[in-house]
Every structure is written in structure tokens, then in C-alpha cells.
XYZ file of C-alpha atoms in Angstrom:
495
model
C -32.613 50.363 -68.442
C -34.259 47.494 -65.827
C -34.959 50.035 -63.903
C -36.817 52.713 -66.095
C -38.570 49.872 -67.971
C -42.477 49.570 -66.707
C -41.629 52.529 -64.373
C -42.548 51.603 -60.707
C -44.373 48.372 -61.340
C -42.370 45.342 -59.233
C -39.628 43.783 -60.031
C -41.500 40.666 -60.304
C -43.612 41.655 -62.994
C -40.588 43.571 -64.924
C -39.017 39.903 -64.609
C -41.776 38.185 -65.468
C -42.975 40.683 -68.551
C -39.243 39.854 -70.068
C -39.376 36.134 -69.798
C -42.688 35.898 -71.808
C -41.055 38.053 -74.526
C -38.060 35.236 -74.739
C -39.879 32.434 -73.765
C -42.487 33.364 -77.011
C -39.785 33.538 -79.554
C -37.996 30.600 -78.320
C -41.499 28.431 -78.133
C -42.291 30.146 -81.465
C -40.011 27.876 -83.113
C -40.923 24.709 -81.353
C -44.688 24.817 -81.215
C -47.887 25.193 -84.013
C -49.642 28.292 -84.401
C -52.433 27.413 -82.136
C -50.638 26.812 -79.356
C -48.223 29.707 -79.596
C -51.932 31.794 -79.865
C -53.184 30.334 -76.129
C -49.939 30.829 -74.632
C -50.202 34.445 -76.329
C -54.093 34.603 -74.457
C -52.750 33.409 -71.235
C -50.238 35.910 -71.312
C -52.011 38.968 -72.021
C -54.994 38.446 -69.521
C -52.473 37.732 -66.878
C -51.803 41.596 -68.079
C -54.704 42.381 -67.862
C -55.443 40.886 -64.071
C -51.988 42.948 -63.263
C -53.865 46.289 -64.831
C -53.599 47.894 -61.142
C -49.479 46.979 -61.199
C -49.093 48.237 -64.202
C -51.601 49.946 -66.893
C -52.168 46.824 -69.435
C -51.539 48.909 -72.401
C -47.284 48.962 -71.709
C -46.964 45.079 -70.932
C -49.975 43.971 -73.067
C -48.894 46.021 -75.854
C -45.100 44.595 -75.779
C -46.954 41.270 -76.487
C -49.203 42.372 -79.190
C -46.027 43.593 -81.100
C -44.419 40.526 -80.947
C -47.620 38.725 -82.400
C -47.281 40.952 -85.123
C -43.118 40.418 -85.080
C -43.832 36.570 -85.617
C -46.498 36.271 -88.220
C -49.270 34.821 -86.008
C -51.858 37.686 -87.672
C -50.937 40.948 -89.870
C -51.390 44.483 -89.282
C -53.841 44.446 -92.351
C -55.090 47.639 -94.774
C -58.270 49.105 -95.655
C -58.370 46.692 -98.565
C -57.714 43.181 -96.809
C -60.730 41.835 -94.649
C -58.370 40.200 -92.363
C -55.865 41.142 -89.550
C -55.627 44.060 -87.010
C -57.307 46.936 -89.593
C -60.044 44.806 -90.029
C -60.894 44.384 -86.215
C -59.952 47.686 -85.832
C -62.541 48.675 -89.005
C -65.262 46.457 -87.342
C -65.200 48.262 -84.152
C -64.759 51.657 -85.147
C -67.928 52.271 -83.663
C -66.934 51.630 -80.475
C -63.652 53.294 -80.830
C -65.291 57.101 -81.908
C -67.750 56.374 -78.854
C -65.051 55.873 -76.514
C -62.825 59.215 -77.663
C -66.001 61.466 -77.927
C -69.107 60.322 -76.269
C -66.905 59.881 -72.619
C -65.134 63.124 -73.020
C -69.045 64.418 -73.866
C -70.058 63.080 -70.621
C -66.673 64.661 -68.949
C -68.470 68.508 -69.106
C -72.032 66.887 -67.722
C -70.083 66.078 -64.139
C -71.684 68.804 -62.572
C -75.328 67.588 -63.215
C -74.553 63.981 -62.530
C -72.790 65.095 -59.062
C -75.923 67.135 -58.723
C -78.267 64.514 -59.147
C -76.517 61.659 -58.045
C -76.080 63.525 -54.541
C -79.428 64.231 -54.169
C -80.241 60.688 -54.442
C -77.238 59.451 -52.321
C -78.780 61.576 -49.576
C -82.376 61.669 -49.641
C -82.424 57.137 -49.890
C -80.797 55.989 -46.831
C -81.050 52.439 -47.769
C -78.304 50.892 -49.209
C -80.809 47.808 -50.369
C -82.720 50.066 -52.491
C -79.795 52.105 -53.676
C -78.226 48.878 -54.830
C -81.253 47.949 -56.451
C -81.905 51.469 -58.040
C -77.927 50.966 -59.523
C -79.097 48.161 -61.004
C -82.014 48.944 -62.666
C -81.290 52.296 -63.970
C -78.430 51.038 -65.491
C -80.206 48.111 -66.941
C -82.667 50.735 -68.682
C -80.407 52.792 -69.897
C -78.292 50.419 -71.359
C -80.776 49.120 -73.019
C -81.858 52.459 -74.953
C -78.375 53.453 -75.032
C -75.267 51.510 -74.205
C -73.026 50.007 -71.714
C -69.787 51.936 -72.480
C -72.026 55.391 -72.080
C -73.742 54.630 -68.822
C -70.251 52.991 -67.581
C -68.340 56.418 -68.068
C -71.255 57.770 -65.931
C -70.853 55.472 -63.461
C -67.114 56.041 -63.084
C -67.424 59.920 -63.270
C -70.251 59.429 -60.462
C -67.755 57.463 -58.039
C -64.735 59.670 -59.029
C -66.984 62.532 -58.115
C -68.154 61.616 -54.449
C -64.114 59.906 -54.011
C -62.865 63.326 -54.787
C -65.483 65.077 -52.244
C -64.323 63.188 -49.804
C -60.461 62.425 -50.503
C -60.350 66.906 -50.661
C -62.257 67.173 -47.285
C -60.360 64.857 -45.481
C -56.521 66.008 -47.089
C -57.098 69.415 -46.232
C -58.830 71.878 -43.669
C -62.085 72.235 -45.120
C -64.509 75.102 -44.219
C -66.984 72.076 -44.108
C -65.735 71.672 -40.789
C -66.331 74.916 -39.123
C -67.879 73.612 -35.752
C -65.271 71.260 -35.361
C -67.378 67.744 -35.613
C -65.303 65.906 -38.154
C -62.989 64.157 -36.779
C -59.992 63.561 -38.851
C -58.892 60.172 -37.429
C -62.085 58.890 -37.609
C -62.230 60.356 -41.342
C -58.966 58.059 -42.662
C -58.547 54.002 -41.750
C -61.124 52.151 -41.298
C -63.899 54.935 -42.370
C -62.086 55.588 -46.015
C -61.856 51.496 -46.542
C -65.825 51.218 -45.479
C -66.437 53.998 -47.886
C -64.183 52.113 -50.812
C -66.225 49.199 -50.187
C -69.519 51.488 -50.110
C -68.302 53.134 -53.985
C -67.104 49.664 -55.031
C -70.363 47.512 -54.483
C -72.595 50.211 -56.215
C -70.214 50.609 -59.242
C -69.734 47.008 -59.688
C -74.024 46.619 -59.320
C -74.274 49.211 -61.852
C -72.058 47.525 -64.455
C -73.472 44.117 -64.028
C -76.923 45.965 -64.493
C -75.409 47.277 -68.020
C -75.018 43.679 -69.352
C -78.499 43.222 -67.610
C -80.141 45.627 -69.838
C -77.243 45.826 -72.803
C -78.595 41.721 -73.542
C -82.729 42.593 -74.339
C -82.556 45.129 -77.350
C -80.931 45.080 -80.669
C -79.118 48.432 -79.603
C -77.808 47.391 -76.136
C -74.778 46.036 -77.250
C -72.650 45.712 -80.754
C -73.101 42.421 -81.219
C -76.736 42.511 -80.569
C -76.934 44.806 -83.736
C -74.989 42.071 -85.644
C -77.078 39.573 -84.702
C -80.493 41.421 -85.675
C -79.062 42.776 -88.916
C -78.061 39.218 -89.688
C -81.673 37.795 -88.931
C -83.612 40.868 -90.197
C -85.037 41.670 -86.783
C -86.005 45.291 -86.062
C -86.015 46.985 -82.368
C -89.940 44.984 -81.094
C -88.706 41.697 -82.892
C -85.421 41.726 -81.154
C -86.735 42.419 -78.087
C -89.497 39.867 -78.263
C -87.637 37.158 -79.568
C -84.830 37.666 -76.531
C -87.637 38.276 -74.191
C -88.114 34.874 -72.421
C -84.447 34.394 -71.862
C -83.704 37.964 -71.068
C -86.759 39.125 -69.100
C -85.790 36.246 -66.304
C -82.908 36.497 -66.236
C -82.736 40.191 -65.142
C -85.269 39.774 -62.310
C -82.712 36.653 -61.367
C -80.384 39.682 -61.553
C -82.257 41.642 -59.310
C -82.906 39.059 -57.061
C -79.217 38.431 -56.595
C -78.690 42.280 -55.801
C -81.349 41.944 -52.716
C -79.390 38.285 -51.545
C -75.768 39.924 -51.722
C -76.593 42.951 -50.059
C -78.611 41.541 -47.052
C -76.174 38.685 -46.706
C -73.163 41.290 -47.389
C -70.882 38.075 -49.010
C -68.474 38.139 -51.950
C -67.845 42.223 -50.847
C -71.128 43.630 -51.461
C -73.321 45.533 -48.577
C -71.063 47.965 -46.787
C -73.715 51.320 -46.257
C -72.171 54.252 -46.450
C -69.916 56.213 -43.389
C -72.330 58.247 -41.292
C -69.244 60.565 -41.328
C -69.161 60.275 -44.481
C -72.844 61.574 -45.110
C -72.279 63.929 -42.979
C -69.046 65.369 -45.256
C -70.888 65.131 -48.569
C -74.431 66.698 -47.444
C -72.293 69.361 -45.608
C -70.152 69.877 -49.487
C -73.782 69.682 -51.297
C -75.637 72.560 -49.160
C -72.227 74.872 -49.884
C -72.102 74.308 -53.131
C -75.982 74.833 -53.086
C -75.139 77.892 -51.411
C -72.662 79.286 -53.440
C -73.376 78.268 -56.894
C -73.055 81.329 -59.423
C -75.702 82.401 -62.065
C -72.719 81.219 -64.285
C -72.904 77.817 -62.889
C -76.676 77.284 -62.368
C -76.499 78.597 -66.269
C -74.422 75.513 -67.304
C -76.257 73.034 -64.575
C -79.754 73.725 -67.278
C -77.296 73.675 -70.579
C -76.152 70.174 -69.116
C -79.813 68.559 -68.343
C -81.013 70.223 -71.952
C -77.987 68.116 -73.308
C -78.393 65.402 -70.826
C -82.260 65.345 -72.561
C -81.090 65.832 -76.635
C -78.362 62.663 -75.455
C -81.165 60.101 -74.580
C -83.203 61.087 -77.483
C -80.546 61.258 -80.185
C -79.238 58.019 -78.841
C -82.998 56.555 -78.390
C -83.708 57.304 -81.826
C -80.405 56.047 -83.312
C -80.031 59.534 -85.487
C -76.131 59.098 -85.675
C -73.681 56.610 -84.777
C -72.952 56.859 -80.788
C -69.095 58.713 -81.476
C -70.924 61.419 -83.686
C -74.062 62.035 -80.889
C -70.829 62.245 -78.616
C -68.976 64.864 -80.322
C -72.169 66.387 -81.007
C -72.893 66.130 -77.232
C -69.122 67.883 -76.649
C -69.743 70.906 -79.343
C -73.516 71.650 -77.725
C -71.955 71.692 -74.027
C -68.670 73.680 -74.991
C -70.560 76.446 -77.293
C -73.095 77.524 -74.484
C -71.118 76.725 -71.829
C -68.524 78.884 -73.095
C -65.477 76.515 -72.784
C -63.444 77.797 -76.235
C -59.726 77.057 -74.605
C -58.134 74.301 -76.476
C -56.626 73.291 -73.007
C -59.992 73.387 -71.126
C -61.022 70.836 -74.057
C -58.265 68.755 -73.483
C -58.442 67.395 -70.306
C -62.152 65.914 -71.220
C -59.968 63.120 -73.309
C -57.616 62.227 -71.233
C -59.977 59.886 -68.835
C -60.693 57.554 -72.511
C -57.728 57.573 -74.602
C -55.467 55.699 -72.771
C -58.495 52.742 -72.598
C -59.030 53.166 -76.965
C -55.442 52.370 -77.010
C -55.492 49.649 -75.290
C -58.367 48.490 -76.706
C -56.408 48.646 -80.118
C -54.233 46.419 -78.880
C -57.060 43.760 -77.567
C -57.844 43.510 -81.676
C -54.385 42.495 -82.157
C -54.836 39.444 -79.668
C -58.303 39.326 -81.306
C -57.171 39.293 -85.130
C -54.234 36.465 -83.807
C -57.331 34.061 -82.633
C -59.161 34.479 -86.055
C -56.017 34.551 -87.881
C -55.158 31.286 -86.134
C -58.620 29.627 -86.462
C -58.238 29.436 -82.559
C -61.998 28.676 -81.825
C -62.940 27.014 -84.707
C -62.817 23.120 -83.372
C -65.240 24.531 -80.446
C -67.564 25.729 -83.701
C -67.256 22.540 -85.500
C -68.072 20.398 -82.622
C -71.032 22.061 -81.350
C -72.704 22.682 -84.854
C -71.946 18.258 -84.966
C -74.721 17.939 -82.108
C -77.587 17.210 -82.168
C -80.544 20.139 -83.199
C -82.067 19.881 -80.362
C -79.110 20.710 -77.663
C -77.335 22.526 -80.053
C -78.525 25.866 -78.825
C -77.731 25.003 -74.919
C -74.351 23.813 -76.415
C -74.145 27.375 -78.430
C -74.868 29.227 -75.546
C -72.028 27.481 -73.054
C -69.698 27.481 -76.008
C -70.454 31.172 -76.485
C -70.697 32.137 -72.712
C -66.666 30.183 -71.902
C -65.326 31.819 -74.982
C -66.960 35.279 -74.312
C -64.724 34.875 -70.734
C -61.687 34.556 -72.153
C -61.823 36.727 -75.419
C -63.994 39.830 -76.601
C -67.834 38.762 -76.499
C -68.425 40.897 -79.789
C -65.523 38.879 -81.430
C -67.079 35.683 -79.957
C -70.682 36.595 -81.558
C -68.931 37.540 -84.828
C -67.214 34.108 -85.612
C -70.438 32.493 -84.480
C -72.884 33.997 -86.169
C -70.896 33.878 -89.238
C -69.953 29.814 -89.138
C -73.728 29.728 -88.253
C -75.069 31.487 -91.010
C -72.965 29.676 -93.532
C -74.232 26.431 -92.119
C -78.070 28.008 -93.516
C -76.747 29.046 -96.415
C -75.467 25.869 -97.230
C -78.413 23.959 -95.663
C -76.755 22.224 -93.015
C -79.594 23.899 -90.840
C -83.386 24.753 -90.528
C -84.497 28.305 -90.373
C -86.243 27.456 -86.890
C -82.564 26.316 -85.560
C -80.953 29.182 -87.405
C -83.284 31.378 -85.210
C -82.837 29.750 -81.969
C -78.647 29.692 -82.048
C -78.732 33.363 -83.129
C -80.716 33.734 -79.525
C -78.470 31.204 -77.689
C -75.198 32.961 -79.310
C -76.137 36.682 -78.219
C -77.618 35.615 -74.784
C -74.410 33.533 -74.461
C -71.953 36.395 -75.308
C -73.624 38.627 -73.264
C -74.580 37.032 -70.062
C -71.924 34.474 -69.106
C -69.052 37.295 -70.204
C -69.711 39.360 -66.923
C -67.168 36.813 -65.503
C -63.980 38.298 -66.442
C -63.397 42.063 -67.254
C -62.225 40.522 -70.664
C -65.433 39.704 -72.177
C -66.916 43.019 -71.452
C -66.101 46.060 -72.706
C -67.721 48.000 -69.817
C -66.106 45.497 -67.465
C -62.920 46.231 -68.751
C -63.556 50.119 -69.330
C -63.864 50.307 -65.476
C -61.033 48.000 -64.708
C -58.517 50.487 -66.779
C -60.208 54.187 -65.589
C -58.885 56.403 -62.769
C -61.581 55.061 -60.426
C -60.185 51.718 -59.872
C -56.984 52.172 -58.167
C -58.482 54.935 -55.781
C -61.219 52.159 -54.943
C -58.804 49.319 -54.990
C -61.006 47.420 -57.671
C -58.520 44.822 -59.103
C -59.186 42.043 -61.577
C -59.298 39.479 -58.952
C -61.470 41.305 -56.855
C -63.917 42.628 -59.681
C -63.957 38.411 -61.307
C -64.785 37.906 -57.363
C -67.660 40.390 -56.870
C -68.673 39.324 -60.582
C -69.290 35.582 -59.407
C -72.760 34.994 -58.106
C -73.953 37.432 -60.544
C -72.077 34.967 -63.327
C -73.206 31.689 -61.527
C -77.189 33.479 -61.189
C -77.601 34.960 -64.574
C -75.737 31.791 -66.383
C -77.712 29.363 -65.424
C -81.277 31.154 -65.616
C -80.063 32.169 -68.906
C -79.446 28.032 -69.255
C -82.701 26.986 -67.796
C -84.399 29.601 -69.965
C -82.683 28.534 -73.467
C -83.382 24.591 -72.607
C -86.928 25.372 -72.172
C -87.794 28.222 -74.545
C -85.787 26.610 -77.375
């Protein structure tokens, strides 16, 4: 049973999976509620950090069971507001744009490999391909979201991996005069070009949380927050605008420093073999693309066009403009096999279940009151630090637990503290800044706060790129350090 149990993840971790499982109950017993929930956190983000071991869903799921075995939250039901349902009922959002809206982008991989090698050839620069990552995935998360542009991001580096990985496992026609060398293709070459895939990705999904932070549509707590206050789309924007606009030139800034200086992993260029294999791929598939195919490349880019307008107008919720998004492609496309369809789902499903299982640890630390002392305290401070306070209390929190939870309990205990008085509507105003600037910014720590973050950490692209958790928290760093404490300086000043 040992043996089959977590499949071919080590020993150690087997071991170590099975001790937390009898150390819980047996601590269960001899411990309060609150500390049986940390030990529960500690535990499942060590999961998490082992996600290339062992997929997080299997080991971290084991553990959300058992929270649910011994009482410390309940599975719930459409008509109880607490509990797993509820988390589950507050996120739905999120959970129809994972299943449809990344299997939508699934049939657009031909356009994005189109464009994206284009691009990848004609700028030579690494610097300003960095920076490019950055910024386009700022924008774009900030019209549409971070989860979206993320799944193009990974289906990007999947797409040039695969190029590659094909070329260099097999005798290519690519190689018809003879000029690729396959020794030189494997070794050192494939880790260079791992480092090349990994700096841009991880640029592109700190530019998400760049752009996700400015508008009341970038991320789901941002839409929280504005409903809460009554802001629409300008007012959002305007009233985040002196923390936010700094802050992502800071970000910017910090892309130019860690590429020229090439510390914490970032500013490996790209192979010149490597160039050389995917121009050689791009001018035969040039060559021998079919009317069939250049057919579906203009179906793609008129969907590609109805996305960013259906998304920039907010006609639907995200899921449904995804499964709209799948129906368009499929229909004119001509993809009617319920097989074909299939495999589009398989790159998000395993990620929405494991996200179900985050809300159980989620549902435990609001079932268990875990962060409320942290609330209590910093709403006991003085007016005038309070929102610096908010936005630390929010940012540490937002590391170690989901940012949208973090904004939810916040905004809440805040809110009832208006209600009831307790605060001004100019200091209501300026912690509902300092709590979504402080969910949002600090978070890009850990994959745990983000969604994105963690979206990456769990797809197909990490392993063949060997992005761990450690690695990602590492090449996260100066970005955290840089955009935390402009966001800091900011919020002292401008509130």
C-alpha cells in the first residue's frame, strides 16, 4: 500500500505526508482550535512548496479532509453562509473562469504561437522583451484578468518548450543541412533556454498583479472592494492611482535592474541555437500552412478581438465569455468530436480542484477566527497609521493565505467598524485603498497569495521549466521587496 500511495513521489514525503495525518489527530486533542488551524496552514503550504514532488491536490487534499474529519470548519450548503460551500459560492466566479475561459484559450494556441514567435524573433533584446512581458501583461490584466493572461502565458512557454523539446528528441527536417548540432542542442543549451522561458514567464506574472492592482476589474477582490465603496471603473482607478501608478513604474524599473544585473535568476537571452531551431520551425510552418489552417489562424484573432471586448465591457461573467469563447472557436473551426473537446480541459481541472480544496483551508481560518486578533489590533491604532498598519497586516496575511480571502475579512470587519461609527468616512476610504493595495501587491511573495502565482506553479509548464516554489518565492523577491515598499512609501504619504 506504502508503495502505491502518492505514486513516485519520495519516500520522504510519503513519510512525512503520514506523520502530519497522526500527528493532527493526536495534537487535535491536546491543543485549541487556533492552533490546530496554523499547524493545519503550515502543513498544507509545505504541500504546496512540494507541488513539483507531488501535485498538491493528493497530499493537500488528505489534509483538507481531515479538517473537515475534526470539526475545525463544515462542508456547508447552499443555505448556510459559512464553511466550504460558502467559499466555494463566493468564488464561483473564478472557478467557471478557470474550467472554460483556459480551455477557450486552449484552441487560440495557434495564434498566440503565431504571434508570440514573431515577436520572439524580430526583438533580439532580451531587456526589452522582459520589459514588453511586463507591460503587456500589466495592461491586459488590468482590462481583463490575471488568471486569463496567465493561461496565455503558460500556453506561450509550453508552446516554444514543445518546439524545441520535438526538434531536439527526434530527427527533424529542420535540420536538413546538417548545422544543428545535437550535443550542443541538450545540457547546458536546454538549461540556458529553461532559464530564458522561466525569467519571461515569471516577469509576465508579476506584471499581472502589476496591472490586476489599478482597476476595479483586475482582480476579485478589487470588485469587492469598489462594490463595497460605490466606486465605478474612473473612481477606482483614480482613487488607487497614486499608490498604483508608482508602484508599477517601480515594477518596471526592477525588470531593467534584474535583467542587466542577471541576479536572483533573471537575464539568461535566449540560445542562438535555439533561435536558430524556432525561426527554422516558424518559416516551415509558414510554408506549409493549409487554407484550412490559415482559415482558423483569422477565426482565432476574430475571437481573440470579441474576447478583449466582451471582457472590456464586462457583458458576462469571465466563465460564460469563456465558454462563449470555446463554442465561437469550435463551431467555425469545425472541432465537433467530443474527444477533440476534451483535451482543452484537461490543462485547468486538475488546478479548480485543487483550488477547492484551498477553500477548505480557507473556510478553517474563518471558521476559526484565525486572523481576527491581527484585525482587532490594527483597527486599535491610531487613524492616522492605521492604513500603513492595514496595508502590512493585509500584505503578511495575503502571503500566507488567499489575498481575496484576506480582502474579504477586512473589508468586512472594516465596514462594520463605519457602520457602527467606530470610523470616519475619510478613514473608511483610505483602509479600503490600503487593504486592496495590500492584498494585491505584497501577495506576489508566495504562490499562495496569488491565484495566478499559484495557477503557474500547478500547470504542465513548471516541471518542464523546473519552476519550483522555492525558486518562483526566490525570483518573486526583489519584485516583493520593490513593489512593497513603494506601495508603503506611497500609502504613508498619499493617506
Amino acid at each position: 500500500m506504502f508503495k502505491y500511495f502518492l505514486g513516485n513521489s519520495p519516500s520522504w514525503f510519503k513519510w512525512t505526508i503520514v506523520s502530519f495525518l497522526v500527528f493532527n489527530v493526536i495534537a487535535f486533542f491536546a491543543v485549541s482550535g487556533t492552533v490546530m488551524g496554523w499547524i493545519f496552514i503550515a502543513e498544507f503550504i509545505f504541500c504546496l512548496a512540494m507541488a513539483l514532488k507531488c501535485y498538491p491536490l493528493q497530499s493537500g487534499g488528505l489534509l483538507a479532509i481531515q479538517v473537515l474529519a475534526l470539526g475545525l470548519t463544515t462542508p456547508g450548503g447552499p443555505s448556510i453562509d459559512h464553511g466550504v460551500y460558502a467559499e466555494v459560492s463566493n468564488n464561483l466566479e473564478v472557478i467557471l473562469l478557470l474550467v472554460f475561459m483556459v480551455a477557450g484559450i486552449y484552441f487560440m494556441k495557434p495564434l498566440l504561437m503565431y504571434i508570440f514567435v514573431k515577436l520572439f524573433t524580430k526583438v533580439k533584446s532580451k531587456l526589452v522583451l522582459s520589459v514588453f512581458f511586463v507591460t503587456i501583461s500589466a495592461v491586459l490584466s488590468a482590462f481583463l484578468d490575471a488568471l486569463t493572461v496567465t493561461a496565455v502565458l503558460i500556453s506561450v512557454g509550453l508552446g516554444f518548450y514543445n518546439v524545441y523539446h520535438k526538434i531536439h528528441s527526434s530527427d527533424s527536417d529542420l535540420d536538413d543541412d546538417h548545422t544543428l548540432d545535437r550535443k550542443q542542442m541538450s545540457g547546458e543549451t536546454l538549461e540556458q533556454f529553461r532559464s530564458f522561458l522561466r525569467s519571461l514567464v515569471m516577469h509576465g506574472v508579476v506584471g499581472t498583479a502589476l496591472g490586476g492592482v489599478c482597476t476595479i476589474v483586475g482582480e476579485p477582490q478589487n470588485l469587492l472592494i469598489g462594490s463595497k465603496m460605490d466606486w465605478e471603473f474612473l473612481e477606482f482607478f483614480l482613487k488607487m492611482a497614486p499608490i498604483t501608478i508608482p508602484v508599477f513604474f517601480a515594477g518596471i524599473l526592477t525588470t531593467v535592474v534584474l535583467e542587466k544585473t542577471k541576479i536572483f535568476g533573471f537575464g539568461q537571452t535566449m540560445p542562438p541555437v535555439v533561435r536558430q531551431i524556432i525561426e527554422g520551425w516558424m518559416d516551415k510552418r509558414d510554408q506549409e500552412r493549409t487554407d484550412k489552417e490559415k482559415f482558423a489562424l483569422i477565426i482565432q484573432g476574430v475571437a481573440a478581438i470579441l474576447l478583449i471586448a466582451a471582457l472590456a465591457l464586462h457583458i458576462a461573467p469571465v466563465g460564460f465569455i469563456g465558454l462563449g469563447l470555446i463554442v465561437i472557436q469550435t463551431a467555425f473551426m469545425g472541432i465537433i468530436e467530443e474527444h477533440s473537446l476534451g483535451k482543452a480541459f484537461e490543462e485547468a481541472l486538475p488546478f479548480t480542484g485543487l483550488l477547492v480544496v484551498f477553500f477548505v483551508i480557507v473556510a478553517m481560518i474563518h471558521d476559526q477566527h484565525l486572523f481576527k486578533p491581527i484585525i482587532d489590533w490594527a483597527l486599535a491604532q491610531d487613524p492616522a497609521s492605521q492604513p500603513a498598519i492595514f496595508y502590512l497586516a493585509n500584505g503578511v496575511l495575503s502571503m500566507i493565505s488567499d489575498n481575496v480571502f484576506v480582502a474579504t475579512v477586512y473589508i468586512g470587519e472594516v465596514e462594520a467598524a463605519y457602520n457602527a461609527g467606530k470610523i470616519t468616512k475619510e478613514t473608511y476610504e483610505h483602509l479600503a485603498i490600503a487593504i486592496n493595495t495590500g492584498t494585491n501587491l505584497p501577495s506576489v511573495a508566495t504562490p499562495n497569495g496569488q491565484a495566478a502565482f499559484l495557477f503557474l506553479l500547478t500547470s504542465s509548464l513548471a516541471p518542464v521549466i523546473n519552476l519550483s516554489y522555492g525558486r518562483m518565492a526566490k525570483m518573486a523577491l526583489p519584485y516583493t521587496i520593490v513593489l512593497t515598499l513603494v506601495g508603503l512609501a506611497c500609502v504613508m504619504y498619499y493617506l
